[in-house]
Amino acid sequence: MSAEQVHRTRHEIEVAAPADVVYGIISDAVAWPLYFPPNVHVQRLESDGRRERLRMWATANDRITSWTSRRELDPEARRIEFRQERSAAPVTSMGGTWIVEPCDAQRSRLALLHDFTVRDDAADDVTWVERATDTNSRAELGSLKELAERWTRLSGQVLSFEDSVRVDGPAEKVYEFLYRVRDWPDLVPHVSRLEVTEDEPGVQTMSMDTRTADGSAHTTTSVRVCFPDAGRIVYKQTSTPALMSAHTGEWRVVADASGVTVTSRHDVILREENIRRVLGENAGVADAHRYLREALGRNSTVTLNLAKAYAEK
């Protein structure tokens, strides 16, 4: 650590779920974008089961930040130590610990500890980091509590699927179409409005109005992280329609000897309490799955086919 002052925070929450369930959620960092509101994307760079290296993108005080962290997992003690190896300014160092302690067989307590330093100990920057840490920690702990306490039902509320199209054209053209979202209102029929900012190359924040087949309109906001060398664009909706409590996804472009496969993936957690309000009094989880599979898949397939036409012309 540098000579700057070390600032420390601690956040705790009690969860009506077994300690092993809580530990299982925090140990699976790649799933955090679907589970935790601040997290946009997590890429596992290295792992041996006990030690791992992660590249992470998350919101902090309405700003998108990115860093690389190392984590040491101790499932027996239910502790995870983490340390950023490269922090985002104004942070010069950041680390901490997740600690899960059983209260009894069905209840546990989770503590999240942070320590950090800030460049030159600038008071405004310290306040900014403290606010971001507090906001994100509370959001993560609140989401974790909600997830863990309905863990036995969660698998039925998660929907994941993919749609793919073959393209007889260059992968670069397919990726170009998917990357240039600011042009979609003129090119994609179900997109009526789209505003995008890209303050950092490859990290896009967008607000989009879309129409579904029944004529209803939805406004969503998303963050997209673009990987042109890998032919991938991953995204997270930061505001979602009423049927979804979380929605992440990916556009993937893969070239082979005979052409290109472009794939759209969706991962969704249902907002179960809104199903009847949106789909009718007799609707259930299966109806919500069908509705979202059809609506999201239809729009994605339209976009995939437009990307195909763009690359093949």
Coordinates of C-alpha atoms in Angstrom, one line a residue:
M1 CA 0.0 0.0 0.0
S2 CA 1.1 3.6 -0.5
A3 CA 1.7 6.2 2.2
E4 CA -1.8 7.5 1.7
Q5 CA -4.3 7.0 4.5
V6 CA -6.1 3.7 4.4
H7 CA -9.9 4.1 4.6
R8 CA -12.0 1.2 5.8
T9 CA -15.7 0.3 5.5
R10 CA -17.8 -2.6 6.8
H11 CA -21.3 -3.6 5.6
E12 CA -23.3 -6.5 7.1
I13 CA -26.6 -8.2 6.5
E14 CA -28.4 -11.2 8.0
V15 CA -29.8 -13.7 5.5
A16 CA -32.5 -16.3 6.0
A17 CA -30.6 -18.9 4.1
P18 CA -27.9 -21.4 4.9
A19 CA -24.3 -20.1 4.9
D20 CA -23.2 -22.5 2.1
V21 CA -25.9 -21.0 -0.2
V22 CA -24.7 -17.5 0.6
Y23 CA -21.1 -18.4 0.0
G24 CA -22.0 -20.1 -3.3
I25 CA -23.5 -16.9 -4.7
I26 CA -20.5 -14.7 -3.8
S27 CA -18.0 -17.3 -5.0
D28 CA -19.4 -17.4 -8.5
A29 CA -18.3 -13.9 -9.7
V30 CA -19.0 -14.6 -13.4
A31 CA -22.7 -14.7 -12.5
W32 CA -22.7 -11.4 -10.6
P33 CA -23.9 -9.2 -13.5
L34 CA -27.2 -11.2 -13.5
Y35 CA -27.4 -11.2 -9.7
F36 CA -26.0 -7.8 -8.5
P37 CA -27.2 -4.4 -9.8
P38 CA -23.8 -2.6 -10.0
N39 CA -22.0 -5.3 -11.9
V40 CA -22.0 -5.1 -15.7
H41 CA -19.6 -7.8 -16.8
V42 CA -17.1 -10.1 -15.1
Q43 CA -14.4 -11.9 -17.2
R44 CA -12.4 -14.7 -15.5
L45 CA -8.8 -14.4 -16.7
E46 CA -7.2 -17.1 -14.6
S47 CA -8.4 -19.7 -12.0
D48 CA -7.1 -22.8 -10.2
G49 CA -10.2 -23.2 -8.0
R50 CA -8.7 -21.4 -5.0
R51 CA -7.1 -18.4 -6.6
E52 CA -8.5 -16.4 -9.6
R53 CA -7.9 -13.3 -11.5
L54 CA -10.9 -11.3 -12.8
R55 CA -11.6 -8.3 -15.0
M56 CA -14.6 -6.5 -13.8
W57 CA -16.9 -3.7 -15.1
A58 CA -19.4 -2.0 -12.8
T59 CA -21.3 1.2 -12.2
A60 CA -20.0 3.5 -9.5
N61 CA -22.0 6.8 -8.8
D62 CA -23.5 6.5 -12.3
R63 CA -20.0 6.1 -13.9
I64 CA -18.8 2.9 -15.5
T65 CA -15.5 1.8 -14.0
S66 CA -13.3 -1.2 -14.8
W67 CA -10.5 -2.9 -12.9
T68 CA -8.6 -6.2 -12.5
S69 CA -8.8 -8.1 -9.2
R70 CA -7.3 -11.2 -7.6
R71 CA -9.4 -13.3 -5.3
E72 CA -8.5 -16.1 -2.9
L73 CA -11.4 -18.4 -2.0
D74 CA -11.6 -20.4 1.2
P75 CA -14.8 -22.4 1.0
E76 CA -14.1 -24.2 4.4
A77 CA -14.0 -20.9 6.2
R78 CA -16.5 -19.3 3.8
R79 CA -14.2 -16.3 3.2
I80 CA -13.1 -14.6 0.0
E81 CA -10.2 -12.2 0.0
F82 CA -9.9 -9.8 -2.9
R83 CA -7.4 -7.2 -4.0
Q84 CA -7.5 -5.0 -7.1
E85 CA -4.2 -5.2 -8.9
R86 CA -5.1 -2.2 -11.1
S87 CA -7.6 0.2 -9.8
A88 CA -9.6 3.0 -11.6
A89 CA -8.8 6.6 -10.7
P90 CA -9.1 8.2 -8.2
V91 CA -8.6 4.9 -6.3
T92 CA -4.9 3.9 -5.9
S93 CA -5.6 0.6 -4.0
M94 CA -8.7 -1.3 -3.1
G95 CA -9.3 -4.7 -1.4
G96 CA -11.3 -6.4 1.2
T97 CA -13.0 -9.6 2.4
W98 CA -16.4 -11.4 2.1
I99 CA -17.1 -13.3 5.3
V100 CA -20.1 -15.7 5.7
E101 CA -20.9 -16.9 9.2
P102 CA -23.7 -19.4 10.1
C103 CA -26.2 -18.2 12.7
D104 CA -28.0 -21.6 12.6
A105 CA -28.8 -24.2 9.9
Q106 CA -31.1 -21.8 8.1
R107 CA -29.7 -18.3 8.8
S108 CA -26.4 -16.7 8.2
R109 CA -24.6 -13.3 8.5
L110 CA -22.6 -11.8 5.7
A111 CA -20.0 -9.1 6.1
L112 CA -18.3 -7.2 3.3
L113 CA -15.2 -5.3 4.3
H114 CA -13.3 -2.8 2.1
D115 CA -10.0 -1.0 2.5
F116 CA -8.9 1.6 0.0
T117 CA -6.5 4.5 -0.6
V118 CA -7.1 7.5 -2.8
R119 CA -4.6 9.6 -4.8
D120 CA -3.2 12.4 -2.6
D121 CA -5.9 11.8 -0.1
A122 CA -8.1 14.4 -1.9
A123 CA -11.1 14.9 0.3
D124 CA -13.6 15.1 -2.5
D125 CA -12.2 11.9 -4.0
V126 CA -12.4 10.1 -0.7
T127 CA -16.0 11.1 -0.3
W128 CA -16.7 9.9 -3.9
V129 CA -15.2 6.5 -3.2
E130 CA -16.9 6.1 0.1
R131 CA -20.3 6.9 -1.5
A132 CA -19.7 4.5 -4.4
T133 CA -18.5 1.8 -2.0
D134 CA -21.5 2.3 0.3
T135 CA -24.1 2.4 -2.5
N136 CA -22.7 -0.7 -4.3
S137 CA -22.2 -2.7 -1.1
R138 CA -25.7 -2.0 0.0
A139 CA -27.1 -3.0 -3.5
E140 CA -25.0 -6.2 -3.6
L141 CA -25.9 -7.3 -0.1
G142 CA -29.6 -6.5 -0.7
S143 CA -29.7 -8.4 -3.9
L144 CA -27.8 -11.3 -2.4
K145 CA -30.3 -11.5 0.5
E146 CA -33.2 -11.6 -1.9
L147 CA -31.6 -14.2 -4.1
A148 CA -30.4 -16.5 -1.3
E149 CA -33.8 -16.4 0.5
R150 CA -35.5 -17.7 -2.6
W151 CA -32.7 -19.9 -3.8
T152 CA -34.9 -23.1 -3.9
R153 CA -37.2 -21.3 -6.4
L154 CA -34.6 -19.3 -8.3
S155 CA -33.8 -22.0 -10.9
G156 CA -37.4 -21.8 -12.1
Q157 CA -37.2 -18.0 -12.4
V158 CA -34.0 -17.9 -14.5
L159 CA -34.4 -18.1 -18.3
S160 CA -31.4 -18.5 -20.6
F161 CA -31.4 -19.1 -24.4
E162 CA -29.6 -18.4 -27.6
D163 CA -30.5 -17.8 -31.3
S164 CA -28.0 -18.1 -34.1
V165 CA -27.8 -17.3 -37.8
R166 CA -25.3 -18.4 -40.4
V167 CA -23.7 -15.6 -42.5
D168 CA -21.9 -15.9 -45.8
G169 CA -19.9 -12.8 -45.4
P170 CA -17.0 -11.3 -43.3
A171 CA -17.2 -11.5 -39.6
E172 CA -15.9 -7.9 -39.4
K173 CA -19.0 -6.6 -41.2
V174 CA -21.3 -8.5 -38.9
Y175 CA -19.6 -7.1 -35.8
E176 CA -19.7 -3.6 -37.3
F177 CA -23.5 -3.8 -37.7
L178 CA -23.9 -4.9 -34.0
Y179 CA -21.4 -2.3 -32.7
R180 CA -22.9 0.7 -34.5
V181 CA -26.1 0.8 -32.4
R182 CA -26.5 4.5 -32.9
D183 CA -27.7 3.6 -36.5
W184 CA -30.3 1.0 -35.4
P185 CA -33.3 3.3 -35.4
D186 CA -32.8 3.6 -39.1
L187 CA -32.0 -0.1 -39.6
V188 CA -33.9 -2.2 -37.0
P189 CA -37.7 -2.0 -37.3
H190 CA -38.5 -2.6 -33.6
V191 CA -36.1 0.2 -32.4
S192 CA -37.8 3.5 -32.5
R193 CA -35.3 5.6 -30.5
L194 CA -31.7 5.0 -29.3
E195 CA -29.2 7.3 -27.6
V196 CA -25.7 6.1 -27.0
T197 CA -22.6 7.6 -25.3
E198 CA -19.1 6.1 -25.5
D199 CA -16.9 8.0 -23.2
E200 CA -14.4 5.2 -23.1
P201 CA -13.7 3.2 -26.3
G202 CA -15.7 0.0 -26.3
V203 CA -17.9 0.9 -23.3
Q204 CA -21.3 2.1 -24.5
T205 CA -24.2 3.4 -22.3
M206 CA -27.5 3.5 -24.2
S207 CA -31.2 4.3 -23.8
M208 CA -33.5 2.5 -26.2
D209 CA -37.2 2.5 -27.1
T210 CA -38.4 -0.8 -28.6
R211 CA -41.8 -2.0 -29.8
T212 CA -43.0 -5.6 -29.4
A213 CA -45.3 -7.6 -31.7
D214 CA -48.4 -6.7 -29.6
G215 CA -47.7 -3.0 -30.2
S216 CA -46.5 -2.2 -26.7
A217 CA -43.4 0.0 -26.2
H218 CA -40.6 -0.4 -23.7
T219 CA -37.8 1.9 -22.7
T220 CA -34.6 0.3 -21.4
T221 CA -31.2 1.5 -20.5
S222 CA -28.1 -0.7 -20.9
V223 CA -24.4 -0.8 -20.7
R224 CA -22.5 -2.6 -23.4
V225 CA -18.8 -3.7 -23.3
C226 CA -17.4 -4.4 -26.7
F227 CA -14.5 -6.9 -27.5
P228 CA -13.8 -6.4 -31.3
D229 CA -10.8 -8.8 -31.3
A230 CA -13.0 -11.6 -29.8
G231 CA -16.1 -10.7 -31.8
R232 CA -18.1 -10.2 -28.6
I233 CA -20.4 -7.6 -27.3
V234 CA -21.8 -8.2 -23.8
Y235 CA -24.5 -6.1 -22.2
K236 CA -26.6 -5.5 -19.1
Q237 CA -29.9 -3.8 -18.9
T238 CA -29.7 -1.3 -16.1
S239 CA -33.5 -0.6 -16.3
T240 CA -35.8 -3.4 -17.4
P241 CA -39.4 -4.0 -18.3
A242 CA -41.8 -5.1 -15.6
L243 CA -41.4 -8.8 -16.2
M244 CA -37.7 -8.9 -15.6
S245 CA -35.7 -8.1 -12.5
A246 CA -32.4 -8.7 -14.3
H247 CA -31.4 -9.1 -18.0
T248 CA -27.9 -9.7 -19.4
G249 CA -26.9 -10.8 -22.8
E250 CA -24.2 -11.2 -25.5
W251 CA -23.7 -10.9 -29.2
R252 CA -21.1 -13.3 -30.4
V253 CA -19.6 -13.5 -33.9
V254 CA -17.6 -16.7 -34.7
A255 CA -15.9 -17.4 -38.1
D256 CA -15.1 -20.9 -39.3
A257 CA -13.9 -22.4 -42.6
S258 CA -17.3 -22.2 -44.3
G259 CA -18.6 -18.8 -43.0
V260 CA -19.7 -17.0 -39.9
T261 CA -22.1 -17.9 -37.0
V262 CA -23.6 -14.9 -35.2
T263 CA -25.4 -15.7 -31.9
S264 CA -27.6 -13.7 -29.5
R265 CA -27.8 -14.9 -25.9
H266 CA -30.2 -13.8 -23.2
D267 CA -30.1 -14.5 -19.5
V268 CA -33.1 -13.2 -17.5
I269 CA -34.4 -13.4 -13.9
L270 CA -38.2 -13.1 -13.8
R271 CA -39.9 -10.5 -11.7
E272 CA -42.4 -13.1 -10.4
E273 CA -44.6 -10.6 -8.5
N274 CA -45.5 -8.8 -11.8
I275 CA -46.5 -11.8 -13.9
R276 CA -50.2 -11.6 -13.3
R277 CA -50.3 -7.8 -13.7
V278 CA -48.6 -8.0 -17.0
L279 CA -49.9 -11.3 -18.5
G280 CA -53.3 -11.7 -16.7
E281 CA -54.7 -13.3 -13.5
N282 CA -54.3 -16.8 -14.8
A283 CA -50.7 -16.5 -15.9
G284 CA -47.8 -18.3 -14.2
V285 CA -44.0 -18.7 -14.4
A286 CA -44.3 -20.9 -17.5
D287 CA -46.4 -18.3 -19.3
A288 CA -43.8 -15.6 -18.5
H289 CA -41.0 -17.9 -19.8
R290 CA -42.9 -18.4 -23.1
Y291 CA -43.7 -14.7 -23.4
L292 CA -40.1 -13.5 -22.8
R293 CA -38.6 -16.3 -25.0
E294 CA -40.8 -15.3 -27.9
A295 CA -40.5 -11.5 -27.5
L296 CA -36.8 -11.3 -26.8
G297 CA -36.0 -14.1 -29.3
R298 CA -38.1 -12.5 -32.1
N299 CA -36.3 -9.1 -31.7
S300 CA -32.9 -10.7 -31.5
T301 CA -33.5 -12.8 -34.6
V302 CA -34.7 -9.8 -36.6
T303 CA -31.4 -8.1 -35.6
L304 CA -29.3 -11.1 -36.5
N305 CA -30.9 -11.4 -39.9
L306 CA -30.3 -7.7 -40.5
A307 CA -26.7 -8.1 -39.6
K308 CA -26.5 -11.1 -42.0
A309 CA -28.0 -9.0 -44.8
Y310 CA -25.6 -6.1 -44.1
A311 CA -22.5 -8.5 -44.2
E312 CA -23.6 -10.3 -47.3
K313 CA -24.5 -7.4 -49.6

